[in-house]
């Protein structure tokens, strides 16, 4: 937490991770590839036979693909949002976490749209989204927002890497292949850390950070409106956009804690990712947990109090244990109360308990998305009267689960790969500790 | 010797076998042919209807069909011979083949004079002589010529259709036809909308009130059809006129408004999207420009 | 130019110009003037330049050149895609369903499925059994697509694959649909159906050019729904569900003409609304449906009679309503 100012050569500590990987690394990679291969097979089956192989039917037309889409997109926007806030607010203790957040933002933003493609019946006609685009459709908004955000996140990620690339380029002793060295040279853009260059780079970073914050909030709100604009009980709610953004940040912080814990274990980073990091983020988690509970309560109390027919029917499903009662209680207890108990009471508080709570919160929030999508679609205004069980109740098939696991595997795989290209912690930024970073809104001195 | 034995052998067994097989093969289709011949001809049925159209053309329609339970099947391409009988003379009008719906239609132009006394009923015949499959059938309708006409009267904003019906007396002069059931219709997209039913009085006259709130076309035109339907004496008689009593409906192609469901989005939406995107991408390119400066400085140093 | 083409099309598609009946015309000198025409069967090739008189569908005699007969018939079946997006000029289609006359005979569904080559598990017209509250009597509720004037499904379509025409009908361009399923969630009436697998339809129908007005052939990964049968209107016939209903419960027609027909009788739409208390389902959703309902007052059939022809499986659909 309090790294001494002498760590000028921090980079040397992290270069070994970039060098040639060991056998265990390859084993990990191949296991992940196995999952991805199964996912590809499932995708092949789906393309071959149509969406009939999924659990989706005419009433529940969106299943766990969309849930994964919301989930990953939420992680992405949360990652971007938090890292940009850390950056703009110059939060010094957040520095070691920046790269994790940026990686989360970018990687999950690459994975999330894949789930939308899985959900689309005619992927061969994807270009229609451009040539026949209708600005009235929330899908068009989402396409624009995701493409914009993808650009911004990639560019911001690159901006934050420039200093590290420059450091790596200037390390003669690093044991990496020649193309990697050449790559570092190319990507470093001739950055020599002159005061002028530093000024411009900082300005560029500040501009990107400033623009990513509203972009990610708008983009995730648009996703919420994709549901909120539908005349459906449980979706047609004006609280949806802020609720979605909050849930995203909540899940993003929870994931950050889990990634921190894994990095600490795998790379022995106890020196940089300290107990205080866990505590600080744990407190953030409590605040978000309270907000989440407040939003959830306010969402359901308004629905329940008015007791309109179809929304009430939906609410009864949440409190009926033969329907969604179990999932509802599980998800809301964990997401709205568990952090409060485990992290809030000092007696329970520890790195391990915070991490486990965070992992549970991630699961609970995934289930929360499931509860947003599936029960609503099962409760249309005209109650479903169908004699086909799979038309009435949704249950995901192996194809959908395989592709979900493949998505998670890809997420981890990309993280592992990225850790081979650049240091897992923004070393140059941490070396920069002594220097005061000029804040972009300062007047010229 | 040997050949003889083979011959004998063949003759005894294979030959008969082949013969038997051939017999079976050839007898099967022959038998089925026999079956169809044995089948009794099917009973055919006929409806004959008489229609007098608005321009005075008379139409005889013979519908030829068979009935099996509740299923009606038209007899296609069957010759139907039409004839007319008045007094004692019979005149053959023509032979017409039925179409794919089993209909044979005969049109008699209004200029075509039917022989005989107008005051008496004509007996129209249609005859189908049948063939191997169908039993012959014939139909007959007895029709007295009816002259139907109507005019429009508008009194105190009340619109009425005044109808006159006449027939020929035995002296070939026109006399009122009384107690004739007359239907009034307005033509609509799929069928006719009834506006009233009346019986003609001793003067052969009646009137039907016309509803004042019926939409017409763009200038208020609509088609009125006055009909005598399924009359035992007169058959079907109709008179059609276009009148200007409808309420004009504007068919002008209005431009579709800018709406969420229309082709064109509401203006504010387009403006909002452009402003937001322009704002975001402007900052993006500003950042890229800063980066370009970093790179330029790097090159200078070299 | 545009006005001209409109006029031309209007004439072409007008039911008046459909020559559906064939016959023989006798002129004054009837032997010499007799002509035999078969306009629809198309087995006789007729010479051009010869005038002939035909009985049109609505009972009018018209004189036309024989060479036009085949041509005009051919064109009356399919409109171009541009025409299909525009709609039939001057029309505003509405449907009225008399709940008092429905006894769940399911003939509308069967005929619709037959006409649109649908498998038995795809119902564009659905018949629900609805019990509004504890002490009210349940009733059968046939539900086609409502062809809303403020259609939520059209709003959300990202590629303009589903569109609202000038004559009020909402159709789907099957070749543009990307299968995002957003319109299925957008529709509050669950009227839309997704082709989850390769549709099992005969090869010759599958190879047909898709027409939005007939919604045939269906295509995997795209959406389909009740299309209000504008193709039937173009040949002057009511939709399949209307003509198939044994009880005449479904009326269909043009609001501009203020007349709807159930295949047998024609009634004034405004009279139906005022006399029988017509209403629209879930008016509060603001979707402005084009389908109106007449309340199940003075019913012809008891509710139970709707179970008569149902298989056990189909009966299971309604188990929540009648215990």
PDB file of C-alpha atoms in Angstrom, chain C residues 51-156:
ATOM      1  CA  UNK C  51     -63.043  -7.635 -78.011  1.00  0.00           C
ATOM      2  CA  UNK C  52     -64.877  -9.807 -75.622  1.00  0.00           C
ATOM      3  CA  UNK C  53     -67.360  -9.274 -72.849  1.00  0.00           C
ATOM      4  CA  UNK C  54     -66.964 -10.809 -69.486  1.00  0.00           C
ATOM      5  CA  UNK C  55     -68.898 -11.009 -66.314  1.00  0.00           C
ATOM      6  CA  UNK C  56     -66.841  -9.528 -63.553  1.00  0.00           C
ATOM      7  CA  UNK C  57     -66.865 -10.684 -60.020  1.00  0.00           C
ATOM      8  CA  UNK C  58     -69.354  -8.160 -58.807  1.00  0.00           C
ATOM      9  CA  UNK C  59     -71.797  -8.836 -61.564  1.00  0.00           C
ATOM     10  CA  UNK C  60     -70.801  -6.162 -64.044  1.00  0.00           C
ATOM     11  CA  UNK C  61     -70.312  -6.782 -67.703  1.00  0.00           C
ATOM     12  CA  UNK C  62     -67.201  -5.246 -69.139  1.00  0.00           C
ATOM     13  CA  UNK C  63     -65.761  -5.270 -72.592  1.00  0.00           C
ATOM     14  CA  UNK C  64     -62.059  -5.959 -72.812  1.00  0.00           C
ATOM     15  CA  UNK C  65     -59.486  -7.028 -75.285  1.00  0.00           C
ATOM     16  CA  UNK C  66     -58.949 -10.703 -74.980  1.00  0.00           C
ATOM     17  CA  UNK C  67     -55.188 -10.399 -74.929  1.00  0.00           C
ATOM     18  CA  UNK C  68     -55.476  -8.570 -71.614  1.00  0.00           C
ATOM     19  CA  UNK C  69     -57.229 -11.332 -69.821  1.00  0.00           C
ATOM     20  CA  UNK C  70     -54.289 -13.520 -68.945  1.00  0.00           C
ATOM     21  CA  UNK C  71     -52.062 -10.580 -68.247  1.00  0.00           C
ATOM     22  CA  UNK C  72     -54.347  -8.961 -65.743  1.00  0.00           C
ATOM     23  CA  UNK C  73     -54.925 -12.158 -63.902  1.00  0.00           C
ATOM     24  CA  UNK C  74     -51.269 -12.845 -63.572  1.00  0.00           C
ATOM     25  CA  UNK C  75     -50.612  -9.451 -62.021  1.00  0.00           C
ATOM     26  CA  UNK C  76     -53.415  -9.536 -59.543  1.00  0.00           C
ATOM     27  CA  UNK C  77     -51.762 -12.249 -57.505  1.00  0.00           C
ATOM     28  CA  UNK C  78     -48.501 -10.666 -56.457  1.00  0.00           C
ATOM     29  CA  UNK C  79     -47.593  -7.074 -55.858  1.00  0.00           C
ATOM     30  CA  UNK C  80     -44.017  -5.864 -56.014  1.00  0.00           C
ATOM     31  CA  UNK C  81     -42.070  -5.426 -52.797  1.00  0.00           C
ATOM     32  CA  UNK C  82     -42.406  -1.669 -53.118  1.00  0.00           C
ATOM     33  CA  UNK C  83     -46.163  -2.000 -53.446  1.00  0.00           C
ATOM     34  CA  UNK C  84     -46.219  -4.376 -50.518  1.00  0.00           C
ATOM     35  CA  UNK C  85     -44.521  -1.804 -48.355  1.00  0.00           C
ATOM     36  CA  UNK C  86     -46.940   0.915 -49.390  1.00  0.00           C
ATOM     37  CA  UNK C  87     -50.222  -0.871 -49.056  1.00  0.00           C
ATOM     38  CA  UNK C  88     -53.506  -0.837 -50.909  1.00  0.00           C
ATOM     39  CA  UNK C  89     -54.433   2.789 -51.590  1.00  0.00           C
ATOM     40  CA  UNK C  90     -57.453   4.242 -49.875  1.00  0.00           C
ATOM     41  CA  UNK C  91     -58.003   1.351 -47.504  1.00  0.00           C
ATOM     42  CA  UNK C  92     -57.843   1.065 -43.744  1.00  0.00           C
ATOM     43  CA  UNK C  93     -58.358  -2.488 -42.710  1.00  0.00           C
ATOM     44  CA  UNK C  94     -60.059  -3.472 -39.493  1.00  0.00           C
ATOM     45  CA  UNK C  95     -61.196  -6.691 -37.927  1.00  0.00           C
ATOM     46  CA  UNK C  96     -64.084  -7.148 -35.559  1.00  0.00           C
ATOM     47  CA  UNK C  97     -64.356 -10.317 -33.512  1.00  0.00           C
ATOM     48  CA  UNK C  98     -67.683 -11.150 -31.920  1.00  0.00           C
ATOM     49  CA  UNK C  99     -66.823 -13.008 -28.720  1.00  0.00           C
ATOM     50  CA  UNK C 100     -70.451 -14.045 -28.324  1.00  0.00           C
ATOM     51  CA  UNK C 101     -70.145 -16.220 -31.396  1.00  0.00           C
ATOM     52  CA  UNK C 102     -66.842 -17.969 -30.729  1.00  0.00           C
ATOM     53  CA  UNK C 103     -66.918 -21.525 -29.451  1.00  0.00           C
ATOM     54  CA  UNK C 104     -63.281 -22.437 -30.091  1.00  0.00           C
ATOM     55  CA  UNK C 105     -64.085 -24.417 -33.219  1.00  0.00           C
ATOM     56  CA  UNK C 106     -60.465 -23.702 -34.277  1.00  0.00           C
ATOM     57  CA  UNK C 107     -61.409 -23.619 -37.941  1.00  0.00           C
ATOM     58  CA  UNK C 108     -59.801 -20.186 -38.326  1.00  0.00           C
ATOM     59  CA  UNK C 109     -56.516 -21.566 -37.033  1.00  0.00           C
ATOM     60  CA  UNK C 110     -56.620 -24.626 -39.263  1.00  0.00           C
ATOM     61  CA  UNK C 111     -57.460 -22.678 -42.388  1.00  0.00           C
ATOM     62  CA  UNK C 112     -54.829 -20.085 -41.645  1.00  0.00           C
ATOM     63  CA  UNK C 113     -52.189 -22.746 -41.116  1.00  0.00           C
ATOM     64  CA  UNK C 114     -53.183 -24.442 -44.342  1.00  0.00           C
ATOM     65  CA  UNK C 115     -53.126 -21.231 -46.356  1.00  0.00           C
ATOM     66  CA  UNK C 116     -49.775 -20.086 -45.001  1.00  0.00           C
ATOM     67  CA  UNK C 117     -48.081 -23.502 -44.960  1.00  0.00           C
ATOM     68  CA  UNK C 118     -47.641 -23.421 -41.226  1.00  0.00           C
ATOM     69  CA  UNK C 119     -46.817 -26.450 -39.122  1.00  0.00           C
ATOM     70  CA  UNK C 120     -49.503 -27.422 -36.582  1.00  0.00           C
ATOM     71  CA  UNK C 121     -47.518 -25.908 -33.715  1.00  0.00           C
ATOM     72  CA  UNK C 122     -47.441 -22.433 -35.235  1.00  0.00           C
ATOM     73  CA  UNK C 123     -50.658 -20.550 -34.681  1.00  0.00           C
ATOM     74  CA  UNK C 124     -50.940 -17.061 -36.066  1.00  0.00           C
ATOM     75  CA  UNK C 125     -54.469 -16.889 -34.816  1.00  0.00           C
ATOM     76  CA  UNK C 126     -54.588 -18.128 -31.241  1.00  0.00           C
ATOM     77  CA  UNK C 127     -57.702 -18.859 -29.240  1.00  0.00           C
ATOM     78  CA  UNK C 128     -57.291 -18.132 -25.543  1.00  0.00           C
ATOM     79  CA  UNK C 129     -59.715 -18.936 -22.788  1.00  0.00           C
ATOM     80  CA  UNK C 130     -59.902 -15.859 -20.654  1.00  0.00           C
ATOM     81  CA  UNK C 131     -61.398 -15.470 -17.253  1.00  0.00           C
ATOM     82  CA  UNK C 132     -61.090 -11.846 -16.293  1.00  0.00           C
ATOM     83  CA  UNK C 133     -61.918 -12.152 -12.630  1.00  0.00           C
ATOM     84  CA  UNK C 134     -63.184 -14.571 -10.072  1.00  0.00           C
ATOM     85  CA  UNK C 135     -66.887 -14.018 -10.554  1.00  0.00           C
ATOM     86  CA  UNK C 136     -66.950 -13.395 -14.280  1.00  0.00           C
ATOM     87  CA  UNK C 137     -67.659 -16.085 -16.804  1.00  0.00           C
ATOM     88  CA  UNK C 138     -64.757 -17.229 -18.958  1.00  0.00           C
ATOM     89  CA  UNK C 139     -64.929 -16.688 -22.696  1.00  0.00           C
ATOM     90  CA  UNK C 140     -63.067 -17.761 -25.794  1.00  0.00           C
ATOM     91  CA  UNK C 141     -60.794 -15.080 -27.093  1.00  0.00           C
ATOM     92  CA  UNK C 142     -59.474 -15.415 -30.658  1.00  0.00           C
ATOM     93  CA  UNK C 143     -56.377 -13.282 -31.037  1.00  0.00           C
ATOM     94  CA  UNK C 144     -54.748 -12.481 -34.371  1.00  0.00           C
ATOM     95  CA  UNK C 145     -52.077  -9.809 -34.774  1.00  0.00           C
ATOM     96  CA  UNK C 146     -53.696  -6.518 -33.789  1.00  0.00           C
ATOM     97  CA  UNK C 147     -51.964  -4.497 -36.547  1.00  0.00           C
ATOM     98  CA  UNK C 148     -51.620  -1.592 -34.145  1.00  0.00           C
ATOM     99  CA  UNK C 149     -51.591   1.985 -35.380  1.00  0.00           C
ATOM    100  CA  UNK C 150     -48.829   2.678 -32.886  1.00  0.00           C
ATOM    101  CA  UNK C 151     -47.052  -0.636 -33.266  1.00  0.00           C
ATOM    102  CA  UNK C 152     -44.443  -1.362 -30.579  1.00  0.00           C
ATOM    103  CA  UNK C 153     -42.935  -4.095 -32.740  1.00  0.00           C
ATOM    104  CA  UNK C 154     -42.254  -1.715 -35.623  1.00  0.00           C
ATOM    105  CA  UNK C 155     -40.761   0.850 -33.266  1.00  0.00           C
ATOM    106  CA  UNK C 156     -38.057  -1.487 -32.084  1.00  0.00           C
TER     107      UNK C 156
END
